[in-house]
PDB file of C-alpha atoms and ligand atoms in Angstrom:
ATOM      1  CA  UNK A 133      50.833  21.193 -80.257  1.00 97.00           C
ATOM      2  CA  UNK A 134      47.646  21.860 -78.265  1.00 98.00           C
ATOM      3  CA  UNK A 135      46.846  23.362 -74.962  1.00 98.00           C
ATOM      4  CA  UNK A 136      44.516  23.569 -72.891  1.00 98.00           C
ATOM      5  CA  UNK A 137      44.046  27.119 -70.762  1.00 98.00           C
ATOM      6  CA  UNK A 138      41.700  25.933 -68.171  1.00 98.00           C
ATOM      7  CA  UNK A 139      39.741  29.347 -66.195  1.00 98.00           C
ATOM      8  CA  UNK A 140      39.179  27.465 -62.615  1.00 98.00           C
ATOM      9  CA  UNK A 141      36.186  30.092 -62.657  1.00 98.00           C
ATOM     10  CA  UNK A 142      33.137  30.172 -64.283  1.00 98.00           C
ATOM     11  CA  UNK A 143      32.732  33.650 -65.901  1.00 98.00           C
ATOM     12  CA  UNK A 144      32.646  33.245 -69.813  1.00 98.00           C
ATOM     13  CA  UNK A 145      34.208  36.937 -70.470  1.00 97.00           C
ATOM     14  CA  UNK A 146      37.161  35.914 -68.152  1.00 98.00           C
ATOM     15  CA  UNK A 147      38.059  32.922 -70.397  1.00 98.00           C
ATOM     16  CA  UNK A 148      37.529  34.598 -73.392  1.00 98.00           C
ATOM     17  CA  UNK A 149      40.159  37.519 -72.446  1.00 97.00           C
ATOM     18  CA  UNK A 150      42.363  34.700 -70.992  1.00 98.00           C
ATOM     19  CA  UNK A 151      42.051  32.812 -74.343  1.00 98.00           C
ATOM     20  CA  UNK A 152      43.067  35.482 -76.364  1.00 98.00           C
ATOM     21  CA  UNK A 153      45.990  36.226 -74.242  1.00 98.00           C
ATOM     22  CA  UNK A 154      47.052  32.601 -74.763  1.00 98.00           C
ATOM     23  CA  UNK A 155      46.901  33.018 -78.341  1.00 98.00           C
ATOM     24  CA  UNK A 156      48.520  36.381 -78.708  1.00 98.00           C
ATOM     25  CA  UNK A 157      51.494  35.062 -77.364  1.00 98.00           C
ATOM     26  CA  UNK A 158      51.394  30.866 -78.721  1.00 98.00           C
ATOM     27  CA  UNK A 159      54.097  29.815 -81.143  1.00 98.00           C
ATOM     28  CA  UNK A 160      52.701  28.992 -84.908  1.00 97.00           C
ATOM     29  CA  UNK A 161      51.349  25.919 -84.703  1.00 96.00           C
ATOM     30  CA  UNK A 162      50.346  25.773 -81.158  1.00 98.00           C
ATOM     31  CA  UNK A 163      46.447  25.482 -80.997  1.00 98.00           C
ATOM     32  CA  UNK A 164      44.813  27.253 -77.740  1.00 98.00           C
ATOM     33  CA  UNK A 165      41.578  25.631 -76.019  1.00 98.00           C
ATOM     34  CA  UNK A 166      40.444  27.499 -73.400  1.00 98.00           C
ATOM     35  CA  UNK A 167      38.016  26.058 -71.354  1.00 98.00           C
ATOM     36  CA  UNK A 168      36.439  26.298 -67.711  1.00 98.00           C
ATOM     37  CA  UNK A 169      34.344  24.137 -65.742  1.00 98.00           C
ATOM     38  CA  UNK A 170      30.597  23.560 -66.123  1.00 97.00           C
ATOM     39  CA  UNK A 171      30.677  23.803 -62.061  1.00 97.00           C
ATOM     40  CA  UNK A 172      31.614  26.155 -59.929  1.00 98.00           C
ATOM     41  CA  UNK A 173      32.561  30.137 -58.395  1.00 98.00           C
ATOM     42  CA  UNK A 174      32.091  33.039 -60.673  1.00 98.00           C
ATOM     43  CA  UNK A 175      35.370  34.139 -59.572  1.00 98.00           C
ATOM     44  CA  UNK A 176      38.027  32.856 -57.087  1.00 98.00           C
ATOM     45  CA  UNK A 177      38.399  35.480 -54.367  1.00 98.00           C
ATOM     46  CA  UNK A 178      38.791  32.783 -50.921  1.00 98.00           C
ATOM     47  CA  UNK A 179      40.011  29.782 -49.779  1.00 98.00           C
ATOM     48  CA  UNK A 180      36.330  28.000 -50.019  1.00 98.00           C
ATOM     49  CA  UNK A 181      35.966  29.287 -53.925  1.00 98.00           C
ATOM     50  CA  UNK A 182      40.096  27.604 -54.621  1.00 98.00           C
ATOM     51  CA  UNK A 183      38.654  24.395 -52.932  1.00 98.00           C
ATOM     52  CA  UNK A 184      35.797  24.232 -55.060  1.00 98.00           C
ATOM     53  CA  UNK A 185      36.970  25.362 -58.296  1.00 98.00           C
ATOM     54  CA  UNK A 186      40.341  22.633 -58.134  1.00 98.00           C
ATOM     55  CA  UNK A 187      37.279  20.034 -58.292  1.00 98.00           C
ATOM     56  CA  UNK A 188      36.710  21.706 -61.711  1.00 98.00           C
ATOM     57  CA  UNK A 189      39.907  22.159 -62.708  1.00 98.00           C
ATOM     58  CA  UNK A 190      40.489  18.125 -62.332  1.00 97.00           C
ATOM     59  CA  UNK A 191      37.600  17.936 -64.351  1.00 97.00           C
ATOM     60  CA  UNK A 192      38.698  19.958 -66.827  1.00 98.00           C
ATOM     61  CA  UNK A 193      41.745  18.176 -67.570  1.00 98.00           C
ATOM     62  CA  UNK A 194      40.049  14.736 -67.577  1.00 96.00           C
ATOM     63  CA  UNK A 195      37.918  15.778 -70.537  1.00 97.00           C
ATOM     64  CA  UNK A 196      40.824  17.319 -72.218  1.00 98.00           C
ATOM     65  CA  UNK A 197      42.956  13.682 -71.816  1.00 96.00           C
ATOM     66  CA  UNK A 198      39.280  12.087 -73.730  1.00 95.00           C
ATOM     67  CA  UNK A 199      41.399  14.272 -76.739  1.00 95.00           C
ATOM     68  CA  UNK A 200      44.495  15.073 -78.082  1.00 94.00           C
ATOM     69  CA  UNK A 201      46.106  17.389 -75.253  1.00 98.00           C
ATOM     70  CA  UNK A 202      49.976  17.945 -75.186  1.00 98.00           C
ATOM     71  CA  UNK A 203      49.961  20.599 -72.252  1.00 98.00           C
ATOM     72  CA  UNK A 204      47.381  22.223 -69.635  1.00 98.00           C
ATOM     73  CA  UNK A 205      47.390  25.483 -68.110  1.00 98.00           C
ATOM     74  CA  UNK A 206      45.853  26.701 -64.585  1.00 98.00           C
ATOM     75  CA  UNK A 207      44.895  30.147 -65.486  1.00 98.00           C
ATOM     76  CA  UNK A 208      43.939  31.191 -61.725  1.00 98.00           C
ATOM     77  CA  UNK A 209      46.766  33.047 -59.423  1.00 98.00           C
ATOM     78  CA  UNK A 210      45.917  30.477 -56.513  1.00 98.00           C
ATOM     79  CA  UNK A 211      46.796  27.443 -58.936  1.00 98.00           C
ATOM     80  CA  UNK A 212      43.832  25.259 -57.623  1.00 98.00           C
ATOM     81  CA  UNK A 213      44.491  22.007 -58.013  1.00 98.00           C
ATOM     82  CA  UNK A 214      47.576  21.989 -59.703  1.00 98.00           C
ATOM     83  CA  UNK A 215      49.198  18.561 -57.604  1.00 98.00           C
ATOM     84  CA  UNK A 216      46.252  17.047 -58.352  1.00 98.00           C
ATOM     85  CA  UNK A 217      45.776  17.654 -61.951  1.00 98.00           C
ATOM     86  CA  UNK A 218      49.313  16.442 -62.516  1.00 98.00           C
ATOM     87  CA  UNK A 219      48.424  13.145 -61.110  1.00 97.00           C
ATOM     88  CA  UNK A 220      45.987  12.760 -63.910  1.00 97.00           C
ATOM     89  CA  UNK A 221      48.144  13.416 -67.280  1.00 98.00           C
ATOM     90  CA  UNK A 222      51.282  12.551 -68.534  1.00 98.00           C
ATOM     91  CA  UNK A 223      51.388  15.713 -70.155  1.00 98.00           C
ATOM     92  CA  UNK A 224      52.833  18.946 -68.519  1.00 98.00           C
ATOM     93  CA  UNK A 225      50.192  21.252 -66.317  1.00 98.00           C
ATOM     94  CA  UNK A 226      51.773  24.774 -65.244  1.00 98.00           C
ATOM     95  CA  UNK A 227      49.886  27.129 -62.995  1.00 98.00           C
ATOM     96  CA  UNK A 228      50.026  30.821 -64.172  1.00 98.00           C
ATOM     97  CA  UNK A 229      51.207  31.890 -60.215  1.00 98.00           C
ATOM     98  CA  UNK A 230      54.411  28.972 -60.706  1.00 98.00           C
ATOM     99  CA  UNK A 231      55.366  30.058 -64.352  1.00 98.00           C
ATOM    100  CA  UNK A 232      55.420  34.628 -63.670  1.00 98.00           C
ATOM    101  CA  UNK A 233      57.520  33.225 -60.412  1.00 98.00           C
ATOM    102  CA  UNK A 234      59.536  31.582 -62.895  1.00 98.00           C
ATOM    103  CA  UNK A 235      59.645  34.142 -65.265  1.00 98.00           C
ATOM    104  CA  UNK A 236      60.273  37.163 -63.075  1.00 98.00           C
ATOM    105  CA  UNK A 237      62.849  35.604 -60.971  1.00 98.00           C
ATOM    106  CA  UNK A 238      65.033  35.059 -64.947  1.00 98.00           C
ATOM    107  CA  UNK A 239      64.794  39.018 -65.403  1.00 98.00           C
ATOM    108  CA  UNK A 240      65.241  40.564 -61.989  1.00 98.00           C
ATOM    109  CA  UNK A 241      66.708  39.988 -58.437  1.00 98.00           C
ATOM    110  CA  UNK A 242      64.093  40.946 -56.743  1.00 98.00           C
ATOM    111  CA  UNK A 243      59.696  41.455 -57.997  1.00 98.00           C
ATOM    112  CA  UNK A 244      56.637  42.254 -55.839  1.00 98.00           C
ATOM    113  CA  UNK A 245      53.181  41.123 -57.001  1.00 98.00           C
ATOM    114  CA  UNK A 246      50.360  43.192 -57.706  1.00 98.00           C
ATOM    115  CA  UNK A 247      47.144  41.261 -57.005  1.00 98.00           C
ATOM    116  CA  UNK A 248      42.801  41.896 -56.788  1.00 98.00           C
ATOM    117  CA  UNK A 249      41.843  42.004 -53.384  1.00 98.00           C
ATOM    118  CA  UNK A 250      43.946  41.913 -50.029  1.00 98.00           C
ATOM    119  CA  UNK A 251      42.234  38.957 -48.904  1.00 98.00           C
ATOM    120  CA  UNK A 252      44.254  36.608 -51.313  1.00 97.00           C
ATOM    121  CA  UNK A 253      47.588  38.154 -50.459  1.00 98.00           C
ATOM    122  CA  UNK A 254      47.765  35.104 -48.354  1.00 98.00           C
ATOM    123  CA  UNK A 255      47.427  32.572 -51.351  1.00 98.00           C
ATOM    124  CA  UNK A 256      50.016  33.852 -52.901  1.00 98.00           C
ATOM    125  CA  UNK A 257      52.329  33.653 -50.481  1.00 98.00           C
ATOM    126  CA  UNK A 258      51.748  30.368 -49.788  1.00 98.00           C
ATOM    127  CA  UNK A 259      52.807  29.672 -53.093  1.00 98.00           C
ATOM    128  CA  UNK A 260      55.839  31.833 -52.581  1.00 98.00           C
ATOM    129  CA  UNK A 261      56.800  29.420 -49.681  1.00 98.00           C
ATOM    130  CA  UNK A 262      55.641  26.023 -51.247  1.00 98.00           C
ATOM    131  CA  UNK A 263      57.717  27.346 -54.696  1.00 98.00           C
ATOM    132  CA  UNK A 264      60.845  28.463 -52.973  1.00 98.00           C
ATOM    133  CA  UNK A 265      59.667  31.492 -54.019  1.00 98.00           C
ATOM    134  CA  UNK A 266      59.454  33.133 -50.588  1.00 98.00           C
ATOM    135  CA  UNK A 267      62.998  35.508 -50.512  1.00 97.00           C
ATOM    136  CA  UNK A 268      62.524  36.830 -54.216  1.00 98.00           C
ATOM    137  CA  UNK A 269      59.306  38.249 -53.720  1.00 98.00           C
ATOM    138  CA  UNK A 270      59.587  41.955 -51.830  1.00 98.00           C
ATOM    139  CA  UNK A 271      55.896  42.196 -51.535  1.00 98.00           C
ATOM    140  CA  UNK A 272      52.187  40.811 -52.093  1.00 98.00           C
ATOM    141  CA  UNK A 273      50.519  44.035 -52.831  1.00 98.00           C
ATOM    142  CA  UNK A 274      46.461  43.775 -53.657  1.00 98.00           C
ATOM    143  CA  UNK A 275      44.747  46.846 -55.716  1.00 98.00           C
ATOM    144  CA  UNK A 276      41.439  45.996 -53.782  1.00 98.00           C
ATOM    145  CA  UNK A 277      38.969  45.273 -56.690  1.00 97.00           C
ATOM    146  CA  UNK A 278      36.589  42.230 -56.767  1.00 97.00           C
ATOM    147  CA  UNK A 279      38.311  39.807 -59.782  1.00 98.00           C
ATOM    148  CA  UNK A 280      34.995  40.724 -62.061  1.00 97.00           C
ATOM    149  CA  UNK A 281      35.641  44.348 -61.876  1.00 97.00           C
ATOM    150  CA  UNK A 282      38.042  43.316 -64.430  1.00 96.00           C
ATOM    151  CA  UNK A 283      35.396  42.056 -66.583  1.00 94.00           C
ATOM    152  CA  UNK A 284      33.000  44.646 -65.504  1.00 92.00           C
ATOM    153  CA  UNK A 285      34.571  47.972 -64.241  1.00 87.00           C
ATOM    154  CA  UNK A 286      37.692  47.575 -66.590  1.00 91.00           C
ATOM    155  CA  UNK A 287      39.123  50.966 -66.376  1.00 95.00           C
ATOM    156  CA  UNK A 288      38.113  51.876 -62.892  1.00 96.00           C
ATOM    157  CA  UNK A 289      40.003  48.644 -62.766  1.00 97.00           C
ATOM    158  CA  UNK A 290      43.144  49.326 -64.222  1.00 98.00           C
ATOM    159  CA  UNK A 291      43.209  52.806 -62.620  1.00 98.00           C
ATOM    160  CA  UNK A 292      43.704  51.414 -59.479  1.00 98.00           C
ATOM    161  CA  UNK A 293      46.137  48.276 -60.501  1.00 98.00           C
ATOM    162  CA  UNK A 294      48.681  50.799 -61.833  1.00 98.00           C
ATOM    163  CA  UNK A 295      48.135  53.071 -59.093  1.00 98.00           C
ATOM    164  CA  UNK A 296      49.446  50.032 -56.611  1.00 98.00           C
ATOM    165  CA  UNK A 297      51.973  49.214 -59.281  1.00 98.00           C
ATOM    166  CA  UNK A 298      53.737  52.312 -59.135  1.00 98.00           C
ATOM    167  CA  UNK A 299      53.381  52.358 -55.357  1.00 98.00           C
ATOM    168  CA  UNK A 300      55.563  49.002 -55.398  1.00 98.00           C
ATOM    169  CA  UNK A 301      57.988  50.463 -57.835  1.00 98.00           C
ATOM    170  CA  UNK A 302      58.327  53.554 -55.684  1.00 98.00           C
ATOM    171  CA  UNK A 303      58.531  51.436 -52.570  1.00 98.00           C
ATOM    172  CA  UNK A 304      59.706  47.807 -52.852  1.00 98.00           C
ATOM    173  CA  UNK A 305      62.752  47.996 -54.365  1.00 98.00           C
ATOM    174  CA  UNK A 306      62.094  45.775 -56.912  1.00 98.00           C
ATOM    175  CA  UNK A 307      63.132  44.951 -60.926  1.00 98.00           C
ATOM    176  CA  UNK A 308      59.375  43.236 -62.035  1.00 98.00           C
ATOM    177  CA  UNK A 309      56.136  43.472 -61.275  1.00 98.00           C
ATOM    178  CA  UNK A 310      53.915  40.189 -61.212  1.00 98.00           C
ATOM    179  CA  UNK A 311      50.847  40.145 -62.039  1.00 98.00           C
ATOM    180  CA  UNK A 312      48.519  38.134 -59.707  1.00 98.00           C
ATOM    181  CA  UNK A 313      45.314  37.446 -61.716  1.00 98.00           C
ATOM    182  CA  UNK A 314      44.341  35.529 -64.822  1.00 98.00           C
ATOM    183  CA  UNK A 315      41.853  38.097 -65.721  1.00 97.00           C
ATOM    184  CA  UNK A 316      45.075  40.898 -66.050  1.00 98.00           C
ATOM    185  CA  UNK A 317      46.256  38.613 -69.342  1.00 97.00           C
ATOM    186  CA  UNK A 318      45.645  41.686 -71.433  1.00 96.00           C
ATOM    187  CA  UNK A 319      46.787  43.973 -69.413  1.00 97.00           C
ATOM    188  CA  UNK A 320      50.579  43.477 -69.585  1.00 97.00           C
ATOM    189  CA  UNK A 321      52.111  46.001 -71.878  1.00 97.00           C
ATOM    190  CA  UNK A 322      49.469  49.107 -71.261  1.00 97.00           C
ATOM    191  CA  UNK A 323      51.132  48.933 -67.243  1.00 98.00           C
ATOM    192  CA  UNK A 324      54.139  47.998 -68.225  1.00 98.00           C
ATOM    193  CA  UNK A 325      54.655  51.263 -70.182  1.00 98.00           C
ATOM    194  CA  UNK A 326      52.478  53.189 -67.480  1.00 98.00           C
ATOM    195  CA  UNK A 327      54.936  51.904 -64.952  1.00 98.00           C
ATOM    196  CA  UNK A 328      58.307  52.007 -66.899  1.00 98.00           C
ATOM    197  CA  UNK A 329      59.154  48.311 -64.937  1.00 97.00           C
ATOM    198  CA  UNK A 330      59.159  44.798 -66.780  1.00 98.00           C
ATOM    199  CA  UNK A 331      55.302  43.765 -65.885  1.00 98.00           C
ATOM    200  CA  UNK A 332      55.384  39.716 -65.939  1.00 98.00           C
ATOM    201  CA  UNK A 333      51.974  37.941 -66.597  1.00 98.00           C
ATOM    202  CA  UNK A 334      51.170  34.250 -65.286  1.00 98.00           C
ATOM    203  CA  UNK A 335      48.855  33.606 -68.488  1.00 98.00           C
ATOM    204  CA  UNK A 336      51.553  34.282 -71.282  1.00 98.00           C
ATOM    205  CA  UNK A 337      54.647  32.849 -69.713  1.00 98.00           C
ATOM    206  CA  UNK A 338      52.491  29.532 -69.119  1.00 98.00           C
ATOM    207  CA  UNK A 339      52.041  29.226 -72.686  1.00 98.00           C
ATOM    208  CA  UNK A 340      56.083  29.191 -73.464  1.00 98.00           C
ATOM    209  CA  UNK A 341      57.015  27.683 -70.510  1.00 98.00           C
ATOM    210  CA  UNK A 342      54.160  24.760 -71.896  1.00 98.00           C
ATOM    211  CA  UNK A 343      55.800  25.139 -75.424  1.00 98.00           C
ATOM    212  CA  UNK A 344      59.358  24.653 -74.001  1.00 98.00           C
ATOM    213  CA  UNK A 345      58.501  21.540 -71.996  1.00 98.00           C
ATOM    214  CA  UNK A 346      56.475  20.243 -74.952  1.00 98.00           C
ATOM    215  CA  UNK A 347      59.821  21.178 -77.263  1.00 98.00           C
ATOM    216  CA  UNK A 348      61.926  19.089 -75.399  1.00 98.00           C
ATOM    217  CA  UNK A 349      59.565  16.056 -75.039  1.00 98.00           C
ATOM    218  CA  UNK A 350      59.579  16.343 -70.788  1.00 98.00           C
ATOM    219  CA  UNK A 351      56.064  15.776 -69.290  1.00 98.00           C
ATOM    220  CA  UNK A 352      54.807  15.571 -66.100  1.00 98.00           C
ATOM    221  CA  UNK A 353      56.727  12.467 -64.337  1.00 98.00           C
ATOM    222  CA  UNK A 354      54.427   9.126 -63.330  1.00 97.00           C
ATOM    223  CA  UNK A 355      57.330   7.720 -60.835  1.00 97.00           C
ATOM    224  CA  UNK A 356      56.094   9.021 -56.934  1.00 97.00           C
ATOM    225  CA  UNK A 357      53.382  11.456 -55.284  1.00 98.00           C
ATOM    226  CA  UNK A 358      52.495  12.666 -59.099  1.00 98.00           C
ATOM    227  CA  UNK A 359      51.631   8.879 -60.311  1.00 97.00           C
ATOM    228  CA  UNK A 360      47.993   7.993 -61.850  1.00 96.00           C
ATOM    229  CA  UNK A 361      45.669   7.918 -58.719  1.00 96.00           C
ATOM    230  CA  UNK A 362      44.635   4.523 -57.298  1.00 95.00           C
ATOM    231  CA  UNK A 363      41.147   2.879 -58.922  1.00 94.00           C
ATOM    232  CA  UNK A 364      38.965   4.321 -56.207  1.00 94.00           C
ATOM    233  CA  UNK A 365      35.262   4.518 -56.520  1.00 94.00           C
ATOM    234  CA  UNK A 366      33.607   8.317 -55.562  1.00 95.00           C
ATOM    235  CA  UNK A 367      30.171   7.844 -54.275  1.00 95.00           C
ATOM    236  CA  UNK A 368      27.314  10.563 -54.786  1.00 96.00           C
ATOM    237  CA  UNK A 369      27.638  13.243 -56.892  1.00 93.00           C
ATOM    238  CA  UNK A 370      31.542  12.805 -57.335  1.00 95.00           C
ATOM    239  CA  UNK A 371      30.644   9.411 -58.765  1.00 94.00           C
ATOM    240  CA  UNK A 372      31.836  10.181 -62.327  1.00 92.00           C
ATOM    241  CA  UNK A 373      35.556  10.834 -60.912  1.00 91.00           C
ATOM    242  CA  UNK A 374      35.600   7.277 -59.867  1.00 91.00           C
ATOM    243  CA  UNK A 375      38.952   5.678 -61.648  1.00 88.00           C
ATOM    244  CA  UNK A 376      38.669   2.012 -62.836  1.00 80.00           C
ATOM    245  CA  UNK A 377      41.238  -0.807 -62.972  1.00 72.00           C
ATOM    246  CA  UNK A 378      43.401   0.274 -65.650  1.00 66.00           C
TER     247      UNK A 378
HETATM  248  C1  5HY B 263      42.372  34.511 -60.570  1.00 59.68           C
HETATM  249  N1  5HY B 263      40.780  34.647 -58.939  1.00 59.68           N
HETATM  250  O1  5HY B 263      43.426  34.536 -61.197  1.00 59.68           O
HETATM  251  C2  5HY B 263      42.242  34.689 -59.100  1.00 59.68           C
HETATM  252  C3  5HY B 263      42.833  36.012 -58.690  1.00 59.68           C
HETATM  253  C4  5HY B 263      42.825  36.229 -57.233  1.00 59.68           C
HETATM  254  O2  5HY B 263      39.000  34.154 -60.283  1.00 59.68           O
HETATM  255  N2  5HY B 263      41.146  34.258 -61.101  1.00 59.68           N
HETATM  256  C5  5HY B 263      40.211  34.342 -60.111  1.00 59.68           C
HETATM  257  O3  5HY B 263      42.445  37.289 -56.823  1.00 59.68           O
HETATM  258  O4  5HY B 263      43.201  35.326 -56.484  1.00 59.68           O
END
């Protein structure tokens, strides 16, 4: 089967680390793209860079349904444009923030999320509420680092990740500990074991939540609110997203 593991953002380094994730963890047999848009933020750190980068995203998976693509992935904690990019395929799409929700909630009672900066707390818990997520979660904690210091600062970086990790496990009352970045794909084990708690990560359990719903033939359903759009012509420079009479 193939994937696609779109980065909504634009920095190279990011998708490379989230590509390798990907393929660390794939089945044999499961070939990884990982793409992200010509367009768009360097990172996703507000509301503004989410709205901007689902534009991408969409265009993302419209050039991966001109190939062969049996599953996408929205490697971005926010999961920009996730409705939308399931109107557009018949194949499954699974946002890294829906699938370590998933995940976590299958190996403990109760998880708290460790994210980059505090101002996206707020994302995430959107997505908490919109999920049904809302009364598992004990916490949206943020290590306060910039999403590139991951790229850029990486140990700095995880210094202060596992420093807020262990203040949730100390605190929270918890069983898990979410990750709430793509660019923490790597990351997993090397807190996991720093922390001594089962460290979920939105990036890897994508991938076998995409192989399981590939496995058992279900894609994303046409019947309702996730149904091909309507033709529609875009004017200006959204003109190329204009959808023709079928
Ligand atoms: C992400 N931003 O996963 C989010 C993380 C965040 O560029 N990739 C980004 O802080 O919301």
């Amino acid at each position: 089967m193939h994937i696609r593991v779109i980065n909504p953002n634009t920095t190279s380094a990011m998708t490379d680390t989230i590509g390798e994730a990907a393929r660390g963890i794939a089945a044999p047999g499961t070939r990884i793209t990982a793409s992200q848009p010509s367009s768009g933020p360097v990172s996703i750190e507000s509301h503004f860079d989410e709205t901007i980068s689902a534009v991408g995203v969409t265009e993302e998976v419209q050039a991966g349904e001109r190939e062969a693509t049996d599953a996408y992935i929205i490697a971005c904690f926010g999961d920009p444009g996730l409705l939308a990019a399931r109107e557009l395929t018949r194949a499954p799409v699974i946002g890294i923030a829906e699938a370590a929700f998933h995940m976590a909630t299958l190996i403990s009672t109760r998880f708290s999320i460790v994210t980059t900066l505090g101002r996206t707390t707020i994302i995430a818990e959107h997505l908490l509420e919109q999920y049904g997520f809302r009364h598992h979660c004990r916490r949206v904690r943020a290590a306060d680092i910039p999403v590139l210091d991951l790229e850029e600062n990486g140990d700095a970086a995880l210094d202060r990740i596992i420093d807020e990790c262990r203040r949730a496990r100390d605190e929270d009352n918890i069983g898990a500990i979410v990750l709430g970045c793509g660019g923490m794909a790597e990351l997993t084990d090397t807190i996991s074991n720093a922390v001594g708690l089962p460290v979920v990560e939105g990036v890897t359990s994508a991938v076998k939540l995409a192989e399981a719903l590939v496995g058992l033939g279900l894609g994303t359903s046409k019947y309702g609110d996730l149904a091909f759009p309507r033709p529609k012509t875009f004017t200006g420079h959204f003109e190329h997203l204009s959808r023709e009479t079928p």
